[in-house]
Coordinates of N, CA and C in Angstrom, one line a residue:
M1 N 1.6 -51.0 -29.0 CA 1.5 -52.3 -28.7 C 1.1 -52.9 -27.6
K2 N 0.1 -53.5 -27.3 CA -0.3 -54.0 -26.0 C 0.4 -55.3 -25.6
A3 N 0.9 -55.3 -24.1 CA 1.5 -56.2 -23.4 C 0.7 -57.5 -23.5
K4 N -0.3 -58.2 -23.4 CA -0.8 -59.2 -23.5 C -0.5 -60.0 -24.7
P5 N -1.2 -59.5 -25.8 CA -0.8 -60.1 -26.9 C 0.6 -60.6 -27.4
F6 N 1.5 -59.5 -27.0 CA 3.1 -59.7 -27.2 C 3.5 -60.8 -26.3
L7 N 3.1 -60.9 -24.9 CA 3.6 -62.0 -24.2 C 2.9 -63.2 -24.7
F8 N 1.6 -63.3 -25.1 CA 1.2 -64.7 -25.6 C 1.7 -64.9 -26.8
G9 N 2.2 -64.2 -27.6 CA 3.0 -64.6 -28.9 C 4.3 -65.0 -28.5
L10 N 5.0 -64.1 -27.6 CA 6.2 -64.9 -27.2 C 6.2 -66.0 -26.6
G11 N 5.2 -66.2 -25.6 CA 5.2 -67.6 -24.8 C 4.7 -68.8 -25.9
A12 N 3.9 -68.4 -26.9 CA 3.5 -69.6 -27.9 C 4.7 -69.8 -28.7
G13 N 5.5 -68.8 -29.1 CA 6.7 -69.1 -29.6 C 7.8 -69.8 -29.1
I14 N 7.9 -69.6 -27.7 CA 9.0 -70.4 -27.0 C 8.6 -71.8 -26.8
I15 N 7.1 -72.0 -26.5 CA 6.7 -73.2 -26.3 C 6.6 -74.1 -27.7
G16 N 6.2 -73.4 -28.6 CA 6.3 -74.1 -29.9 C 7.5 -74.5 -30.4
G17 N 8.5 -73.8 -30.3 CA 9.8 -73.9 -30.5 C 10.4 -74.9 -29.7
T18 N 10.4 -75.0 -28.6 CA 10.7 -76.1 -27.5 C 10.0 -77.4 -27.9
I19 N 8.7 -77.5 -28.2 CA 8.1 -78.8 -28.7 C 8.8 -79.1 -30.2
A20 N 8.9 -78.1 -30.8 CA 9.4 -78.9 -32.2 C 10.8 -79.3 -32.0
V21 N 11.6 -78.8 -31.2 CA 13.0 -79.1 -31.1 C 13.0 -80.5 -30.3
L22 N 12.1 -80.6 -29.3 CA 12.2 -81.9 -28.6 C 11.6 -83.0 -29.4
F23 N 10.7 -83.0 -30.3 CA 9.9 -84.1 -31.0 C 10.8 -84.2 -32.2
S24 N 11.8 -83.3 -32.7 CA 12.2 -83.5 -34.0 C 13.7 -84.1 -33.7
T25 N 14.1 -84.4 -32.4 CA 15.1 -85.2 -32.3 C 14.9 -86.7 -31.7
P26 N 15.9 -87.6 -32.2 CA 15.5 -88.9 -31.8 C 16.0 -89.1 -30.4
Q27 N 15.0 -89.6 -29.4 CA 15.4 -89.6 -27.8 C 14.4 -90.8 -27.5
S28 N 14.8 -91.5 -26.5 CA 14.1 -92.6 -25.9 C 13.1 -91.7 -25.0
G29 N 12.1 -92.4 -24.6 CA 11.0 -91.9 -23.9 C 11.4 -91.0 -22.4
Q30 N 12.2 -91.9 -21.8 CA 13.0 -91.1 -20.6 C 13.6 -90.0 -20.8
Q31 N 14.5 -90.2 -21.8 CA 15.2 -88.8 -22.2 C 14.4 -87.8 -22.6
L32 N 13.2 -88.0 -23.2 CA 12.3 -87.0 -23.7 C 11.4 -86.3 -22.5
R33 N 11.1 -87.1 -21.5 CA 10.5 -86.6 -20.4 C 11.6 -85.7 -19.6
A34 N 12.7 -86.1 -19.5 CA 13.6 -85.5 -18.7 C 13.9 -84.2 -19.3
N35 N 14.1 -83.9 -20.8 CA 14.2 -82.8 -21.5 C 12.9 -81.9 -21.5
L36 N 11.7 -82.5 -21.3 CA 10.6 -81.8 -21.3 C 10.5 -80.9 -19.8
R37 N 10.8 -81.9 -18.8 CA 10.7 -81.2 -17.5 C 12.0 -80.0 -17.4
S38 N 13.2 -80.3 -17.9 CA 14.2 -79.2 -17.9 C 13.6 -78.0 -18.7
N39 N 13.3 -78.2 -19.7 CA 13.0 -77.1 -20.7 C 11.8 -76.3 -20.2
A40 N 10.7 -77.1 -19.7 CA 9.4 -76.6 -19.1 C 10.0 -75.5 -18.0
G41 N 11.2 -76.0 -17.1 CA 11.6 -75.2 -16.0 C 12.1 -73.8 -16.6
S42 N 13.0 -74.2 -17.6 CA 13.8 -73.0 -18.4 C 12.8 -72.1 -19.0
T43 N 11.8 -72.5 -19.6 CA 10.4 -71.8 -20.2 C 10.0 -71.0 -19.1
K44 N 9.7 -71.7 -18.1 CA 8.8 -70.9 -17.1 C 9.6 -69.7 -16.4
D45 N 11.1 -70.0 -16.4 CA 11.9 -68.9 -15.7 C 11.9 -67.8 -16.9
K46 N 12.1 -68.1 -18.1 CA 12.1 -67.1 -19.2 C 10.9 -66.2 -19.3
L47 N 9.7 -66.7 -19.2 CA 8.5 -66.0 -19.1 C 8.3 -65.2 -17.9
L48 N 8.9 -65.7 -16.8 CA 8.9 -64.8 -15.7 C 9.6 -63.6 -15.7
D49 N 10.8 -63.8 -16.4 CA 11.7 -62.9 -16.9 C 11.0 -61.7 -17.6
V50 N 10.4 -62.3 -18.5 CA 9.5 -61.3 -19.5 C 8.6 -60.7 -18.9
K51 N 8.0 -61.5 -17.9 CA 6.8 -60.7 -17.3 C 7.4 -59.8 -16.3
Q52 N 8.5 -60.0 -15.7 CA 9.2 -58.8 -14.8 C 9.6 -57.6 -15.8
Q53 N 10.3 -57.8 -16.9 CA 10.6 -56.8 -18.0 C 9.4 -55.9 -18.2
V54 N 8.2 -56.6 -18.7 CA 7.2 -56.0 -19.0 C 6.5 -55.2 -17.9
G55 N 6.7 -55.6 -16.6 CA 6.0 -54.9 -15.5 C 7.0 -53.6 -15.4
T56 N 8.3 -53.6 -15.4 CA 9.2 -52.7 -15.6 C 8.9 -51.5 -16.3
V57 N 8.8 -52.1 -17.6 CA 8.4 -51.2 -18.9 C 7.0 -50.3 -18.5
K58 N 6.0 -51.2 -18.1 CA 4.9 -50.6 -17.7 C 5.0 -49.5 -16.8
Q59 N 5.8 -49.8 -15.5 CA 5.9 -48.9 -14.4 C 6.6 -47.8 -15.2
S60 N 7.6 -47.9 -15.9 CA 8.4 -46.9 -16.6 C 7.5 -45.6 -17.4
V61 N 6.6 -46.4 -18.2 CA 5.6 -45.7 -19.0 C 4.7 -45.0 -18.1
H62 N 4.4 -45.5 -17.0 CA 3.5 -44.8 -15.9 C 4.1 -43.7 -15.4
S63 N 5.2 -43.9 -15.1 CA 6.1 -42.7 -14.3 C 6.4 -41.6 -15.3
L64 N 6.5 -42.0 -16.7 CA 6.9 -40.9 -17.6 C 5.4 -40.2 -17.9
T65 N 4.4 -40.9 -18.1 CA 3.1 -40.1 -18.3 C 2.7 -39.5 -17.1
D66 N 3.1 -39.7 -15.9 CA 3.0 -38.9 -14.6 C 3.7 -37.4 -14.7
E67 N 5.0 -37.7 -15.2 CA 5.8 -36.5 -15.3 C 5.3 -35.6 -16.3
I68 N 5.0 -36.2 -17.4 CA 4.4 -35.4 -18.6 C 3.2 -34.6 -18.1
K69 N 2.3 -35.3 -17.3 CA 1.0 -34.5 -16.9 C 1.3 -33.5 -16.0
N70 N 2.4 -33.5 -15.1 CA 2.7 -32.6 -14.2 C 3.6 -31.5 -14.9
N71 N 4.3 -31.9 -15.8 CA 5.3 -30.8 -16.3 C 4.8 -30.0 -17.6
I72 N 3.9 -30.6 -18.4 CA 3.5 -29.8 -19.5 C 2.6 -28.4 -19.0
P73 N 1.9 -28.5 -18.0 CA 1.4 -27.1 -17.5 C 2.5 -26.2 -17.1
L74 N 3.5 -26.8 -16.4 CA 4.5 -25.8 -16.1 C 5.5 -25.2 -17.5
I75 N 5.5 -25.9 -18.2 CA 6.2 -25.7 -19.6 C 5.3 -24.4 -20.2
I76 N 3.9 -24.8 -20.4 CA 3.0 -24.0 -21.2 C 3.0 -22.6 -20.3
N77 N 3.1 -22.5 -18.9 CA 3.1 -21.3 -18.1 C 4.4 -20.5 -18.4
D78 N 5.4 -21.3 -18.3 CA 6.8 -20.5 -18.8 C 7.0 -20.0 -20.1
L79 N 6.2 -20.8 -21.0 CA 6.4 -20.2 -22.4 C 5.4 -19.0 -22.5
K80 N 4.1 -19.0 -21.9 CA 3.4 -17.8 -21.9 C 4.0 -16.7 -21.3
Q81 N 4.9 -16.8 -20.3 CA 5.4 -15.9 -19.5 C 6.5 -15.2 -20.3
T82 N 7.3 -16.0 -20.9 CA 8.4 -15.7 -21.6 C 7.9 -14.9 -23.0
I83 N 6.6 -15.4 -23.7 CA 6.1 -14.6 -24.6 C 5.6 -13.1 -24.1
T84 N 5.1 -13.2 -22.9 CA 4.6 -11.9 -22.6 C 5.9 -11.0 -22.1
T85 N 6.8 -11.5 -21.6 CA 8.0 -10.5 -21.4 C 8.7 -10.2 -22.6
F86 N 8.6 -10.9 -23.4 CA 9.2 -10.5 -24.9 C 8.3 -9.5 -25.4
T87 N 7.2 -9.4 -25.4 CA 6.3 -8.6 -26.0 C 6.5 -7.1 -25.2
E88 N 6.5 -7.4 -24.1 CA 6.8 -6.0 -23.0 C 8.1 -5.4 -23.5
E89 N 9.0 -6.3 -23.9 CA 10.5 -5.7 -23.9 C 10.7 -4.9 -25.3
I90 N 9.8 -5.6 -26.4 CA 10.2 -5.0 -27.7 C 9.0 -3.9 -27.9
E91 N 8.1 -3.6 -27.0 CA 6.9 -2.5 -27.3 C 7.6 -1.3 -27.4
P92 N 8.7 -0.8 -26.4 CA 9.2 0.4 -27.0 C 9.9 0.4 -28.4
S93 N 10.6 -0.5 -28.7 CA 11.3 -0.5 -30.1 C 10.3 -0.5 -31.2
K94 N 9.3 -1.2 -30.8 CA 8.3 -1.2 -31.9 C 7.5 0.2 -32.1
N95 N 7.4 1.0 -30.7 CA 6.8 2.2 -31.2 C 7.9 3.2 -31.5
N96 N 9.2 3.1 -31.4 CA 10.1 3.8 -32.0 C 10.1 3.8 -33.5
L97 N 10.0 2.5 -33.9 CA 10.3 2.1 -35.4 C 9.0 2.6 -36.2
Q98 N 7.8 2.4 -35.5 CA 6.5 3.1 -36.1 C 6.9 4.8 -36.5
Q99 N 7.5 5.3 -35.3 CA 7.7 6.9 -35.3 C 8.5 7.0 -36.6
E100 N 9.7 6.2 -36.5 CA 10.6 6.4 -37.7 C 10.2 6.3 -39.1
I101 N 9.3 5.4 -39.2 CA 8.8 4.9 -40.4 C 7.7 6.0 -40.8
E102 N 6.8 6.8 -39.8 CA 6.1 7.7 -40.1 C 7.0 9.0 -40.4
A103 N 8.0 9.1 -39.9 CA 9.0 10.2 -40.2 C 9.4 10.1 -41.7
L104 N 9.9 8.8 -41.9 CA 10.5 8.7 -43.3 C 9.2 8.8 -44.4
Q105 N 8.0 8.5 -44.2 CA 6.9 8.7 -44.9 C 6.6 10.2 -45.1
N106 N 6.7 10.8 -44.5 CA 6.5 12.3 -44.2 C 7.7 13.0 -45.0
S107 N 9.0 12.5 -45.0 CA 10.0 12.9 -45.8 C 9.7 12.8 -47.2
I108 N 9.3 11.3 -47.4 CA 9.2 11.3 -49.0 C 8.2 12.0 -49.5
S109 N 7.0 12.2 -48.8 CA 6.1 13.2 -49.2 C 6.6 14.5 -49.7
E110 N 7.2 15.0 -48.7 CA 8.0 16.4 -48.8 C 8.8 16.5 -50.0
I111 N 9.9 15.3 -50.3 CA 10.5 15.2 -51.3 C 9.6 15.3 -52.5
E112 N 8.6 14.2 -52.7 CA 7.7 14.3 -53.9 C 7.3 15.6 -54.0
K113 N 6.8 16.4 -53.3 CA 6.0 17.7 -53.4 C 7.3 18.8 -54.0
N114 N 8.5 18.7 -53.3 CA 9.6 19.5 -53.9 C 10.0 19.0 -55.4
V115 N 10.0 17.9 -55.6 CA 10.3 17.6 -57.0 C 9.1 18.0 -58.0
A116 N 7.9 17.9 -57.5 CA 6.8 18.5 -58.3 C 7.0 19.9 -58.6
Q117 N 7.3 20.6 -57.6 CA 7.3 22.3 -57.8 C 8.5 22.5 -58.6
I118 N 9.5 21.6 -58.6 CA 10.9 22.0 -59.4 C 10.5 21.8 -60.7
T119 N 9.9 20.5 -61.0 CA 9.6 20.1 -62.3 C 8.3 21.2 -62.9
E120 N 7.7 21.8 -62.3 CA 6.7 22.7 -62.7 C 7.3 24.1 -63.0
K121 N 8.4 24.4 -62.1 CA 9.0 25.5 -62.6 C 9.9 25.4 -63.9
K122 N 10.4 24.5 -64.0 CA 11.3 24.3 -64.9 C 10.2 24.3 -66.4
K123 N 9.1 23.8 -66.2 CA 8.1 23.8 -67.4 C 7.8 25.1 -67.8
K124 N 7.4 26.1 -66.8 CA 7.2 27.5 -67.0 C 7.9 28.1 -67.6
P125 N 9.2 28.1 -67.6 CA 10.1 28.9 -68.6 C 10.2 28.4 -69.8
Q126 N 10.1 27.3 -70.0 CA 10.0 26.7 -71.3 C 8.6 27.0 -72.2
E127 N 7.5 26.9 -71.4 CA 6.4 27.2 -72.1 C 6.4 28.8 -72.3
K128 N 7.0 29.7 -71.7 CA 7.2 31.2 -72.1 C 8.0 31.2 -73.3
L129 N 9.0 30.6 -73.4 CA 9.9 30.6 -74.6 C 9.1 30.2 -75.8
S130 N 8.4 29.2 -75.6 CA 7.6 28.8 -76.9 C 6.7 29.5 -77.3
N131 N 6.0 30.3 -76.4 CA 4.9 31.4 -76.8 C 5.5 32.5 -77.5

């Protein structure tokens, strides 16, 4: 949301509300002028307060933007460094796991060969008996 349209709407609402209240109450001309002066002064003070608050918010947003611009590259570099360190730390474990997986696969292959040989040996005596 942009500040100018917001302030314009806020100011118009305050002024419109003030005028509506002033004209809807029965007063003499002198009382109306006195009320207009006092309300104009308080309205002006309120608008100045709003303007100061908008300036403070604008300055805070600017500061936050600058902090983000300065800190994002640092955060990205830290994250890259952390990932690199993690990758280096797990590399030996990764290699060990790969070796263990290969050893398990070799063991499974040997077991399958042994099972196949045992199965063939059992079939041969049965074939001799049936002949």
